[in-house]
Amino acid sequence: MPRLLPARTPAARLLPVFLLAALMLVGGLASPAGAHPMSTSAVLLDVRDDRVEGEVQLPVDRLAVAVDRDLTRASVLGADRTFLRRYTAEHIAAVGDDAGDRPWAVTLGSGSVRTIDGTTHLVYPLELRPPDGRVTNFRLRYDVIVEELLTHKVVVTVRYDFDRGILKTDDARTLGVVDFDTQSLEVPAGEGSWLRGFATTAALGIEHVGEGADHLLFLLMLLIPAPLVAAGGRWRAAPSPRRSIVRVVHVVTAFAIGHSLTLALAAAGAIDLPARPVETLIALSIAVSAVHALRPLVARGEVLIAAGFGLVHGLAFASLIGDLGLDRGSLVTTLLGFNLGIELTQLLVVALLMPSLIVLARSALYPVFRVGVALIGLLFSVSWMLERAALTSSDPFEGIQTWLVGHPLLIAGTVAALAVVARRTAPRAPADGDGTLGAGAR
């Protein structure tokens, strides 16, 4: 008589996951800590009555690409010093609203090198002076680096309040973002509305998730099994669409709670982890959710995965806030705006995909679709883990990932079309089966 093996407990099923997490985390910590992938410039403006002072912060690695020079920490203050100062000054301009469109004088001080969020920056003091000596509303035109790099962004913050001639460091507000498509911003001479900074940070949250293949893929891996139920270690069709919707709500809520918690703690300085292991663990979260989509790790595992790894994703979101310098102003406004942008993007993804997934899940085609998408997610996540743990030098699927992120409506439309075809042609999966026609199908 064959010997019966003891049933594996949920903890035993997740043990390989924890071992892999430890391995990748050690690999990430042993590697040189890198900055967040989104290396970003910053322009800090202090508005006075007769002039505007501030500074320009330029990441040297992005600056080197823009000017096509091999820049180093030493060369930016040595052999390339004059060239870089002239280049930067030529790409900054200001024009007042009531000065006959006459340009303001732009003066850059002596450059210095500073490490900001782990990345080497070339920093210039900046002064803008109106021709008539009176600061009014003006338009800042700025295309340093962004003229060459389509993905580069420049966050502009502004301060107004004085306390005995000294600007209050906690009254800065995010004015807007300059990029390849938007290379100018309107700067008010008086105190701006907090709503504008809130809207700007919300837009940054939307853009960060919308352009982040890893965050989107993690959410997709969680949504794939949401219309199903785990029974006997296999996925089966849910008894009703209502139950699928409830599970989706649980998944999205769990992820929101997880990333909101660590986002707030990290942005407030209570948690501080290097970027590389965090990014490695994000790739691991996709791998775990992909494996769970193939075969359930634990009952309602996608909710647990969303909550647990949501904590890790929150650290990445907080890293971006620090990288952008958004905490220079109101931290509460920044967190609320940025988090709102993240949640809106997630809800949009759910709204675009979930109706089609629910329809597909009740057809015999869903197992093939689910397994195929999960395997693609697993392949991408392993590639990311190897790269982010510095075990490989590049991601071979970067081009495909960029194309997929750039065509969300096409992807949603394709899934919707597949759902329509499945509903009209494919047999319906039994609610108590595995979603397949054959009893022995996997």
GROMACS .gro file of C-alpha atoms in nm:
model
  442
    1MET     CA    1   0.000   0.000   0.000
    2PRO     CA    2   0.153   0.335  -0.098
    3ARG     CA    3   0.249   0.565   0.183
    4LEU     CA    4   0.034   0.873   0.212
    5LEU     CA    5   0.222   1.203   0.225
    6PRO     CA    6   0.105   1.455   0.484
    7ALA     CA    7  -0.103   1.742   0.346
    8ARG     CA    8   0.093   2.059   0.297
    9THR     CA    9  -0.013   2.344   0.521
   10PRO     CA   10  -0.045   2.701   0.384
   11ALA     CA   11   0.279   2.791   0.561
   12ALA     CA   12   0.458   2.499   0.394
   13ARG     CA   13   0.327   2.605   0.055
   14LEU     CA   14   0.464   2.954   0.104
   15LEU     CA   15   0.802   2.843   0.242
   16PRO     CA   16   0.971   2.836  -0.103
   17VAL     CA   17   0.840   3.188  -0.160
   18PHE     CA   18   0.994   3.315   0.162
   19LEU     CA   19   1.325   3.144   0.081
   20LEU     CA   20   1.330   3.304  -0.263
   21ALA     CA   21   1.247   3.641  -0.108
   22ALA     CA   22   1.539   3.607   0.132
   23LEU     CA   23   1.774   3.510  -0.151
   24MET     CA   24   1.675   3.803  -0.371
   25LEU     CA   25   1.684   4.046  -0.080
   26VAL     CA   26   2.035   3.937   0.015
   27GLY     CA   27   2.139   3.970  -0.349
   28GLY     CA   28   1.991   4.318  -0.363
   29LEU     CA   29   2.156   4.430  -0.042
   30ALA     CA   30   2.491   4.288  -0.149
   31SER     CA   31   2.475   4.486  -0.474
   32PRO     CA   32   2.544   4.858  -0.495
   33ALA     CA   33   2.228   5.043  -0.401
   34GLY     CA   34   2.088   5.226  -0.697
   35ALA     CA   35   1.851   5.518  -0.712
   36HIS     CA   36   1.491   5.479  -0.808
   37PRO     CA   37   1.465   5.408  -1.184
   38MET     CA   38   1.299   5.742  -1.237
   39SER     CA   39   1.593   5.984  -1.204
   40THR     CA   40   1.434   6.328  -1.197
   41SER     CA   41   1.545   6.692  -1.202
   42ALA     CA   42   1.411   6.956  -0.964
   43VAL     CA   43   1.375   7.334  -0.981
   44LEU     CA   44   1.324   7.507  -0.645
   45LEU     CA   45   1.194   7.865  -0.662
   46ASP     CA   46   1.175   8.125  -0.384
   47VAL     CA   47   0.961   8.420  -0.499
   48ARG     CA   48   1.055   8.759  -0.358
   49ASP     CA   49   0.925   9.108  -0.443
   50ASP     CA   50   1.210   9.205  -0.677
   51ARG     CA   51   1.359   8.870  -0.783
   52VAL     CA   52   1.317   8.494  -0.780
   53GLU     CA   53   1.589   8.284  -0.623
   54GLY     CA   54   1.632   7.910  -0.604
   55GLU     CA   55   1.836   7.625  -0.742
   56VAL     CA   56   1.843   7.370  -1.021
   57GLN     CA   57   1.918   7.004  -0.939
   58LEU     CA   58   2.038   6.795  -1.234
   59PRO     CA   59   2.107   6.420  -1.204
   60VAL     CA   60   2.448   6.369  -1.361
   61ASP     CA   61   2.361   6.035  -1.522
   62ARG     CA   62   2.065   6.186  -1.709
   63LEU     CA   63   2.262   6.500  -1.791
   64ALA     CA   64   2.536   6.288  -1.949
   65VAL     CA   65   2.284   6.126  -2.182
   66ALA     CA   66   2.131   6.460  -2.278
   67VAL     CA   67   2.463   6.628  -2.367
   68ASP     CA   68   2.621   6.308  -2.502
   69ARG     CA   69   2.927   6.330  -2.280
   70ASP     CA   70   3.088   6.089  -2.038
   71LEU     CA   71   3.035   6.295  -1.724
   72THR     CA   72   3.183   6.208  -1.386
   73ARG     CA   73   3.162   6.364  -1.043
   74ALA     CA   74   3.500   6.523  -1.106
   75SER     CA   75   3.449   6.634  -1.467
   76VAL     CA   76   3.129   6.833  -1.403
   77LEU     CA   77   3.334   7.065  -1.182
   78GLY     CA   78   3.647   7.039  -1.394
   79ALA     CA   79   3.684   6.989  -1.769
   80ASP     CA   80   3.309   7.012  -1.841
   81ARG     CA   81   3.236   7.293  -1.597
   82THR     CA   82   3.209   7.583  -1.844
   83PHE     CA   83   3.019   7.383  -2.106
   84LEU     CA   84   2.757   7.253  -1.861
   85ARG     CA   85   2.695   7.594  -1.704
   86ARG     CA   86   2.646   7.751  -2.048
   87TYR     CA   87   2.423   7.463  -2.162
   88THR     CA   88   2.202   7.491  -1.853
   89ALA     CA   89   2.169   7.871  -1.873
   90GLU     CA   90   2.073   7.855  -2.243
   91HIS     CA   91   1.780   7.624  -2.162
   92ILE     CA   92   1.622   7.836  -1.888
   93ALA     CA   93   1.412   8.145  -1.956
   94ALA     CA   94   1.144   8.354  -1.785
   95VAL     CA   95   0.898   8.606  -1.928
   96GLY     CA   96   0.667   8.826  -1.717
   97ASP     CA   97   0.300   8.883  -1.791
   98ASP     CA   98   0.308   9.264  -1.774
   99ALA     CA   99   0.660   9.351  -1.887
  100GLY     CA  100   0.594   9.360  -2.262
  101ASP     CA  101   0.711   9.000  -2.300
  102ARG     CA  102   1.063   9.115  -2.222
  103PRO     CA  103   1.280   8.827  -2.099
  104TRP     CA  104   1.404   8.825  -1.743
  105ALA     CA  105   1.771   8.804  -1.660
  106VAL     CA  106   1.881   8.447  -1.581
  107THR     CA  107   2.189   8.401  -1.365
  108LEU     CA  108   2.344   8.071  -1.257
  109GLY     CA  109   2.582   8.060  -0.964
  110SER     CA  110   2.882   7.830  -0.927
  111GLY     CA  111   2.789   7.465  -0.958
  112SER     CA  112   2.839   7.208  -0.687
  113VAL     CA  113   2.797   6.831  -0.665
  114ARG     CA  114   2.546   6.690  -0.420
  115THR     CA  115   2.410   6.343  -0.356
  116ILE     CA  116   2.029   6.349  -0.355
  117ASP     CA  117   1.841   6.024  -0.282
  118GLY     CA  118   2.154   5.825  -0.359
  119THR     CA  119   2.207   5.987  -0.701
  120THR     CA  120   2.484   6.234  -0.790
  121HIS     CA  121   2.341   6.573  -0.890
  122LEU     CA  122   2.496   6.885  -1.035
  123VAL     CA  123   2.336   7.176  -0.846
  124TYR     CA  124   2.330   7.541  -0.960
  125PRO     CA  125   2.202   7.840  -0.760
  126LEU     CA  126   1.948   8.022  -0.978
  127GLU     CA  127   1.836   8.385  -0.989
  128LEU     CA  128   1.565   8.534  -1.213
  129ARG     CA  129   1.530   8.914  -1.226
  130PRO     CA  130   1.251   9.103  -1.405
  131PRO     CA  131   1.361   9.399  -1.621
  132ASP     CA  132   1.158   9.651  -1.419
  133GLY     CA  133   1.259   9.512  -1.080
  134ARG     CA  134   0.907   9.399  -0.985
  135VAL     CA  135   0.808   9.033  -0.979
  136THR     CA  136   0.473   8.959  -1.141
  137ASN     CA  137   0.316   8.641  -1.266
  138PHE     CA  138   0.564   8.493  -1.512
  139ARG     CA  139   0.614   8.193  -1.736
  140LEU     CA  140   0.914   7.971  -1.668
  141ARG     CA  141   1.053   7.801  -1.978
  142TYR     CA  142   1.278   7.508  -1.903
  143ASP     CA  143   1.407   7.223  -2.118
  144VAL     CA  144   1.736   7.118  -1.956
  145ILE     CA  145   1.772   6.742  -2.024
  146VAL     CA  146   1.404   6.705  -2.128
  147GLU     CA  147   1.485   6.837  -2.476
  148GLU     CA  148   1.669   6.508  -2.540
  149LEU     CA  149   1.509   6.258  -2.300
  150LEU     CA  150   1.140   6.199  -2.360
  151THR     CA  151   1.088   6.019  -2.029
  152HIS     CA  152   1.270   6.270  -1.809
  153LYS     CA  153   1.071   6.491  -1.571
  154VAL     CA  154   1.141   6.811  -1.383
  155VAL     CA  155   0.944   6.887  -1.066
  156VAL     CA  156   0.907   7.259  -0.995
  157THR     CA  157   0.831   7.375  -0.639
  158VAL     CA  158   0.776   7.731  -0.519
  159ARG     CA  159   0.783   7.918  -0.184
  160TYR     CA  160   0.643   8.261  -0.095
  161ASP     CA  161   0.613   8.314   0.281
  162PHE     CA  162   0.866   8.518   0.477
  163ASP     CA  163   0.951   8.518   0.844
  164ARG     CA  164   1.172   8.821   0.920
  165GLY     CA  165   1.324   8.798   0.577
  166ILE     CA  166   1.381   8.422   0.594
  167LEU     CA  167   1.176   8.191   0.378
  168LYS     CA  168   0.985   7.923   0.566
  169THR     CA  169   1.118   7.587   0.450
  170ASP     CA  170   0.791   7.407   0.517
  171ASP     CA  171   0.576   7.628   0.293
  172ALA     CA  172   0.697   7.506  -0.046
  173ARG     CA  173   0.435   7.370  -0.281
  174THR     CA  174   0.462   7.159  -0.591
  175LEU     CA  175   0.385   7.392  -0.879
  176GLY     CA  176   0.397   7.146  -1.166
  177VAL     CA  177   0.603   6.909  -1.377
  178VAL     CA  178   0.804   6.993  -1.687
  179ASP     CA  179   0.866   6.719  -1.943
  180PHE     CA  180   0.923   6.671  -2.316
  181ASP     CA  181   0.565   6.770  -2.398
  182THR     CA  182   0.526   7.052  -2.143
  183GLN     CA  183   0.834   7.271  -2.126
  184SER     CA  184   0.688   7.577  -1.955
  185LEU     CA  185   0.488   7.658  -1.644
  186GLU     CA  186   0.296   7.963  -1.525
  187VAL     CA  187   0.438   8.085  -1.193
  188PRO     CA  188   0.208   8.313  -0.989
  189ALA     CA  189   0.371   8.606  -0.809
  190GLY     CA  190   0.153   8.553  -0.502
  191GLU     CA  191   0.064   8.257  -0.288
  192GLY     CA  192  -0.071   7.978  -0.507
  193SER     CA  193  -0.360   7.750  -0.427
  194TRP     CA  194  -0.287   7.426  -0.240
  195LEU     CA  195  -0.531   7.263  -0.480
  196ARG     CA  196  -0.285   7.307  -0.765
  197GLY     CA  197  -0.011   7.121  -0.578
  198PHE     CA  198  -0.260   6.853  -0.478
  199ALA     CA  199  -0.366   6.807  -0.841
  200THR     CA  200  -0.004   6.794  -0.953
  201THR     CA  201   0.092   6.520  -0.709
  202ALA     CA  202  -0.225   6.327  -0.797
  203ALA     CA  203  -0.126   6.345  -1.164
  204LEU     CA  204   0.220   6.217  -1.073
  205GLY     CA  205   0.062   5.921  -0.892
  206ILE     CA  206  -0.150   5.842  -1.197
  207GLU     CA  207   0.149   5.872  -1.427
  208HIS     CA  208   0.380   5.664  -1.208
  209VAL     CA  209   0.144   5.366  -1.194
  210GLY     CA  210   0.022   5.413  -1.551
  211GLU     CA  211   0.378   5.405  -1.683
  212GLY     CA  212   0.507   5.143  -1.438
  213ALA     CA  213   0.498   4.801  -1.601
  214ASP     CA  214   0.580   4.626  -1.273
  215HIS     CA  215   0.296   4.782  -1.072
  216LEU     CA  216   0.044   4.719  -1.352
  217LEU     CA  217   0.156   4.360  -1.400
  218PHE     CA  218   0.128   4.292  -1.027
  219LEU     CA  219  -0.229   4.422  -1.029
  220LEU     CA  220  -0.312   4.215  -1.336
  221MET     CA  221  -0.176   3.896  -1.177
  222LEU     CA  222  -0.401   3.960  -0.878
  223LEU     CA  223  -0.707   4.021  -1.095
  224ILE     CA  224  -0.675   3.706  -1.308
  225PRO     CA  225  -0.779   3.461  -1.033
  226ALA     CA  226  -1.026   3.705  -0.874
  227PRO     CA  227  -1.329   3.571  -1.071
  228LEU     CA  228  -1.244   3.216  -0.954
  229VAL     CA  229  -1.253   3.023  -0.628
  230ALA     CA  230  -0.988   2.788  -0.491
  231ALA     CA  231  -1.108   2.435  -0.414
  232GLY     CA  232  -0.896   2.123  -0.370
  233GLY     CA  233  -0.580   2.308  -0.466
  234ARG     CA  234  -0.722   2.410  -0.806
  235TRP     CA  235  -0.903   2.706  -0.954
  236ARG     CA  236  -1.274   2.667  -1.022
  237ALA     CA  237  -1.534   2.900  -1.167
  238ALA     CA  238  -1.705   3.122  -0.909
  239PRO     CA  239  -2.074   3.048  -0.851
  240SER     CA  240  -2.182   3.401  -0.949
  241PRO     CA  241  -2.047   3.728  -1.094
  242ARG     CA  242  -2.142   3.900  -0.768
  243ARG     CA  243  -1.895   3.688  -0.576
  244SER     CA  244  -1.625   3.776  -0.829
  245ILE     CA  245  -1.693   4.148  -0.784
  246VAL     CA  246  -1.673   4.116  -0.406
  247ARG     CA  247  -1.336   3.944  -0.433
  248VAL     CA  248  -1.205   4.216  -0.662
  249VAL     CA  249  -1.308   4.477  -0.405
  250HIS     CA  250  -1.122   4.280  -0.137
  251VAL     CA  251  -0.806   4.260  -0.351
  252VAL     CA  252  -0.801   4.630  -0.441
  253THR     CA  253  -0.877   4.731  -0.082
  254ALA     CA  254  -0.603   4.506   0.059
  255PHE     CA  255  -0.346   4.647  -0.182
  256ALA     CA  256  -0.456   5.006  -0.107
  257ILE     CA  257  -0.424   4.952   0.268
  258GLY     CA  258  -0.083   4.787   0.231
  259HIS     CA  259   0.082   5.048   0.011
  260SER     CA  260  -0.085   5.343   0.189
  261LEU     CA  261   0.057   5.232   0.523
  262THR     CA  262   0.420   5.205   0.415
  263LEU     CA  263   0.388   5.507   0.185
  264ALA     CA  264   0.293   5.723   0.482
  265LEU     CA  265   0.555   5.572   0.714
  266ALA     CA  266   0.838   5.591   0.460
  267ALA     CA  267   0.750   5.943   0.344
  268ALA     CA  268   0.749   6.054   0.709
  269GLY     CA  269   1.096   5.903   0.758
  270ALA     CA  270   0.992   5.616   0.985
  271ILE     CA  271   1.110   5.356   0.731
  272ASP     CA  272   1.413   5.386   0.506
  273LEU     CA  273   1.526   5.098   0.283
  274PRO     CA  274   1.764   5.103  -0.016
  275ALA     CA  275   1.590   5.120  -0.353
  276ARG     CA  276   1.748   4.809  -0.506
  277PRO     CA  277   1.610   4.546  -0.264
  278VAL     CA  278   1.269   4.716  -0.269
  279GLU     CA  279   1.256   4.701  -0.648
  280THR     CA  280   1.375   4.338  -0.636
  281LEU     CA  281   1.097   4.247  -0.395
  282ILE     CA  282   0.843   4.416  -0.622
  283ALA     CA  283   0.955   4.185  -0.902
  284LEU     CA  284   0.924   3.895  -0.658
  285SER     CA  285   0.568   4.003  -0.575
  286ILE     CA  286   0.476   3.965  -0.942
  287ALA     CA  287   0.632   3.618  -0.953
  288VAL     CA  288   0.440   3.507  -0.644
  289SER     CA  289   0.108   3.643  -0.775
  290ALA     CA  290   0.175   3.476  -1.113
  291VAL     CA  291   0.237   3.140  -0.946
  292HIS     CA  292  -0.081   3.190  -0.744
  293ALA     CA  293  -0.272   3.261  -1.067
  294LEU     CA  294  -0.146   2.929  -1.206
  295ARG     CA  295  -0.245   2.729  -0.899
  296PRO     CA  296  -0.369   2.867  -0.567
  297LEU     CA  297  -0.102   2.888  -0.300
  298VAL     CA  298  -0.351   2.947  -0.018
  299ALA     CA  299  -0.725   3.009  -0.002
  300ARG     CA  300  -0.799   3.374  -0.086
  301GLY     CA  301  -0.427   3.405  -0.145
  302GLU     CA  302  -0.457   3.699  -0.382
  303VAL     CA  303  -0.595   3.911  -0.095
  304LEU     CA  304  -0.305   3.812   0.131
  305ILE     CA  305  -0.054   3.872  -0.150
  306ALA     CA  306  -0.208   4.211  -0.226
  307ALA     CA  307  -0.188   4.319   0.137
  308GLY     CA  308   0.159   4.178   0.208
  309PHE     CA  309   0.335   4.291  -0.106
  310GLY     CA  310   0.133   4.612  -0.105
  311LEU     CA  311   0.360   4.709   0.184
  312VAL     CA  312   0.660   4.670  -0.048
  313HIS     CA  313   0.500   4.867  -0.331
  314GLY     CA  314   0.431   5.147  -0.084
  315LEU     CA  315   0.805   5.173  -0.016
  316ALA     CA  316   0.864   5.219  -0.389
  317PHE     CA  317   0.598   5.491  -0.407
  318ALA     CA  318   0.758   5.668  -0.111
  319SER     CA  319   1.098   5.642  -0.280
  320LEU     CA  320   0.956   5.829  -0.577
  321ILE     CA  321   0.820   6.103  -0.352
  322GLY     CA  322   1.165   6.145  -0.201
  323ASP     CA  323   1.331   6.129  -0.542
  324LEU     CA  324   1.105   6.404  -0.674
  325GLY     CA  325   1.156   6.622  -0.369
  326LEU     CA  326   0.780   6.637  -0.318
  327ASP     CA  327   0.813   6.633   0.059
  328ARG     CA  328   0.965   6.981   0.049
  329GLY     CA  329   0.617   7.120   0.095
  330SER     CA  330   0.312   6.991   0.274
  331LEU     CA  331   0.363   6.620   0.339
  332VAL     CA  332  -0.007   6.559   0.401
  333THR     CA  333  -0.112   6.723   0.076
  334THR     CA  334   0.156   6.534  -0.113
  335LEU     CA  335   0.059   6.196   0.033
  336LEU     CA  336  -0.312   6.248  -0.024
  337GLY     CA  337  -0.266   6.368  -0.380
  338PHE     CA  338  -0.015   6.101  -0.476
  339ASN     CA  339  -0.219   5.824  -0.317
  340LEU     CA  340  -0.535   5.946  -0.487
  341GLY     CA  341  -0.358   5.925  -0.822
  342ILE     CA  342  -0.250   5.568  -0.748
  343GLU     CA  343  -0.601   5.460  -0.647
  344LEU     CA  344  -0.764   5.624  -0.949
  345THR     CA  345  -0.528   5.441  -1.181
  346GLN     CA  346  -0.598   5.110  -1.011
  347LEU     CA  347  -0.972   5.162  -1.035
  348LEU     CA  348  -0.938   5.249  -1.403
  349VAL     CA  349  -0.746   4.926  -1.467
  350VAL     CA  350  -1.011   4.727  -1.281
  351ALA     CA  351  -1.293   4.900  -1.471
  352LEU     CA  352  -1.127   4.828  -1.806
  353LEU     CA  353  -1.040   4.464  -1.746
  354MET     CA  354  -1.264   4.312  -1.481
  355PRO     CA  355  -1.594   4.291  -1.677
  356SER     CA  356  -1.415   4.101  -1.955
  357LEU     CA  357  -1.235   3.874  -1.707
  358ILE     CA  358  -1.564   3.787  -1.534
  359VAL     CA  359  -1.720   3.693  -1.868
  360LEU     CA  360  -1.413   3.493  -1.971
  361ALA     CA  361  -1.398   3.315  -1.635
  362ARG     CA  362  -1.736   3.157  -1.700
  363SER     CA  363  -1.619   3.003  -2.027
  364ALA     CA  364  -1.403   2.702  -2.103
  365LEU     CA  365  -1.139   2.929  -2.261
  366TYR     CA  366  -1.038   3.090  -1.934
  367PRO     CA  367  -0.790   2.825  -1.814
  368VAL     CA  368  -0.585   2.871  -2.132
  369PHE     CA  369  -0.604   3.250  -2.103
  370ARG     CA  370  -0.521   3.246  -1.731
  371VAL     CA  371  -0.223   3.012  -1.767
  372GLY     CA  372  -0.087   3.199  -2.069
  373VAL     CA  373  -0.101   3.543  -1.906
  374ALA     CA  374   0.037   3.410  -1.577
  375LEU     CA  375   0.333   3.248  -1.753
  376ILE     CA  376   0.410   3.576  -1.929
  377GLY     CA  377   0.394   3.758  -1.594
  378LEU     CA  378   0.622   3.498  -1.438
  379LEU     CA  379   0.872   3.533  -1.723
  380PHE     CA  380   0.880   3.913  -1.695
  381SER     CA  381   0.910   3.905  -1.316
  382VAL     CA  382   1.203   3.662  -1.317
  383SER     CA  383   1.380   3.883  -1.570
  384TRP     CA  384   1.324   4.186  -1.347
  385MET     CA  385   1.443   4.001  -1.037
  386LEU     CA  386   1.768   3.897  -1.202
  387GLU     CA  387   1.834   4.249  -1.330
  388ARG     CA  388   1.742   4.429  -1.008
  389ALA     CA  389   1.947   4.190  -0.797
  390ALA     CA  390   2.242   4.274  -1.028
  391LEU     CA  391   2.263   3.913  -1.150
  392THR     CA  392   2.210   4.026  -1.512
  393SER     CA  393   2.295   4.356  -1.676
  394SER     CA  394   1.977   4.413  -1.880
  395ASP     CA  395   1.615   4.309  -1.927
  396PRO     CA  396   1.568   4.127  -2.262
  397PHE     CA  397   1.193   4.198  -2.260
  398GLU     CA  398   1.215   4.573  -2.200
  399GLY     CA  399   1.096   4.661  -2.552
  400ILE     CA  400   0.789   4.438  -2.525
  401GLN     CA  401   0.705   4.570  -2.179
  402THR     CA  402   0.734   4.931  -2.294
  403TRP     CA  403   0.505   4.864  -2.590
  404LEU     CA  404   0.245   4.692  -2.372
  405VAL     CA  405   0.240   4.977  -2.120
  406GLY     CA  406   0.208   5.226  -2.405
  407HIS     CA  407  -0.105   5.058  -2.547
  408PRO     CA  408  -0.341   4.995  -2.254
  409LEU     CA  409  -0.662   5.053  -2.448
  410LEU     CA  410  -0.553   4.811  -2.719
  411ILE     CA  411  -0.488   4.544  -2.456
  412ALA     CA  412  -0.821   4.609  -2.283
  413GLY     CA  413  -0.999   4.601  -2.619
  414THR     CA  414  -0.834   4.271  -2.711
  415VAL     CA  415  -0.941   4.111  -2.382
  416ALA     CA  416  -1.294   4.247  -2.431
  417ALA     CA  417  -1.310   4.106  -2.784
  418LEU     CA  418  -1.188   3.770  -2.658
  419ALA     CA  419  -1.461   3.776  -2.391
  420VAL     CA  420  -1.728   3.843  -2.655
  421VAL     CA  421  -1.601   3.557  -2.870
  422ALA     CA  422  -1.582   3.324  -2.571
  423ARG     CA  423  -1.937   3.409  -2.463
  424ARG     CA  424  -2.078   3.339  -2.809
  425THR     CA  425  -1.877   3.037  -2.913
  426ALA     CA  426  -1.710   2.865  -2.617
  427PRO     CA  427  -1.901   2.629  -2.386
  428ARG     CA  428  -1.975   2.763  -2.041
  429ALA     CA  429  -1.754   2.634  -1.760
  430PRO     CA  430  -1.940   2.452  -1.482
  431ALA     CA  431  -1.945   2.646  -1.155
  432ASP     CA  432  -1.827   2.342  -0.959
  433GLY     CA  433  -1.568   2.232  -1.210
  434ASP     CA  434  -1.225   2.354  -1.300
  435GLY     CA  435  -1.346   2.577  -1.579
  436THR     CA  436  -1.266   2.315  -1.842
  437LEU     CA  437  -1.470   2.074  -2.050
  438GLY     CA  438  -1.297   1.760  -1.938
  439ALA     CA  439  -1.314   1.642  -1.583
  440GLY     CA  440  -0.948   1.557  -1.584
  441ALA     CA  441  -0.832   1.877  -1.749
  442ARG     CA  442  -0.599   2.096  -1.554
   0.00000   0.00000   0.00000
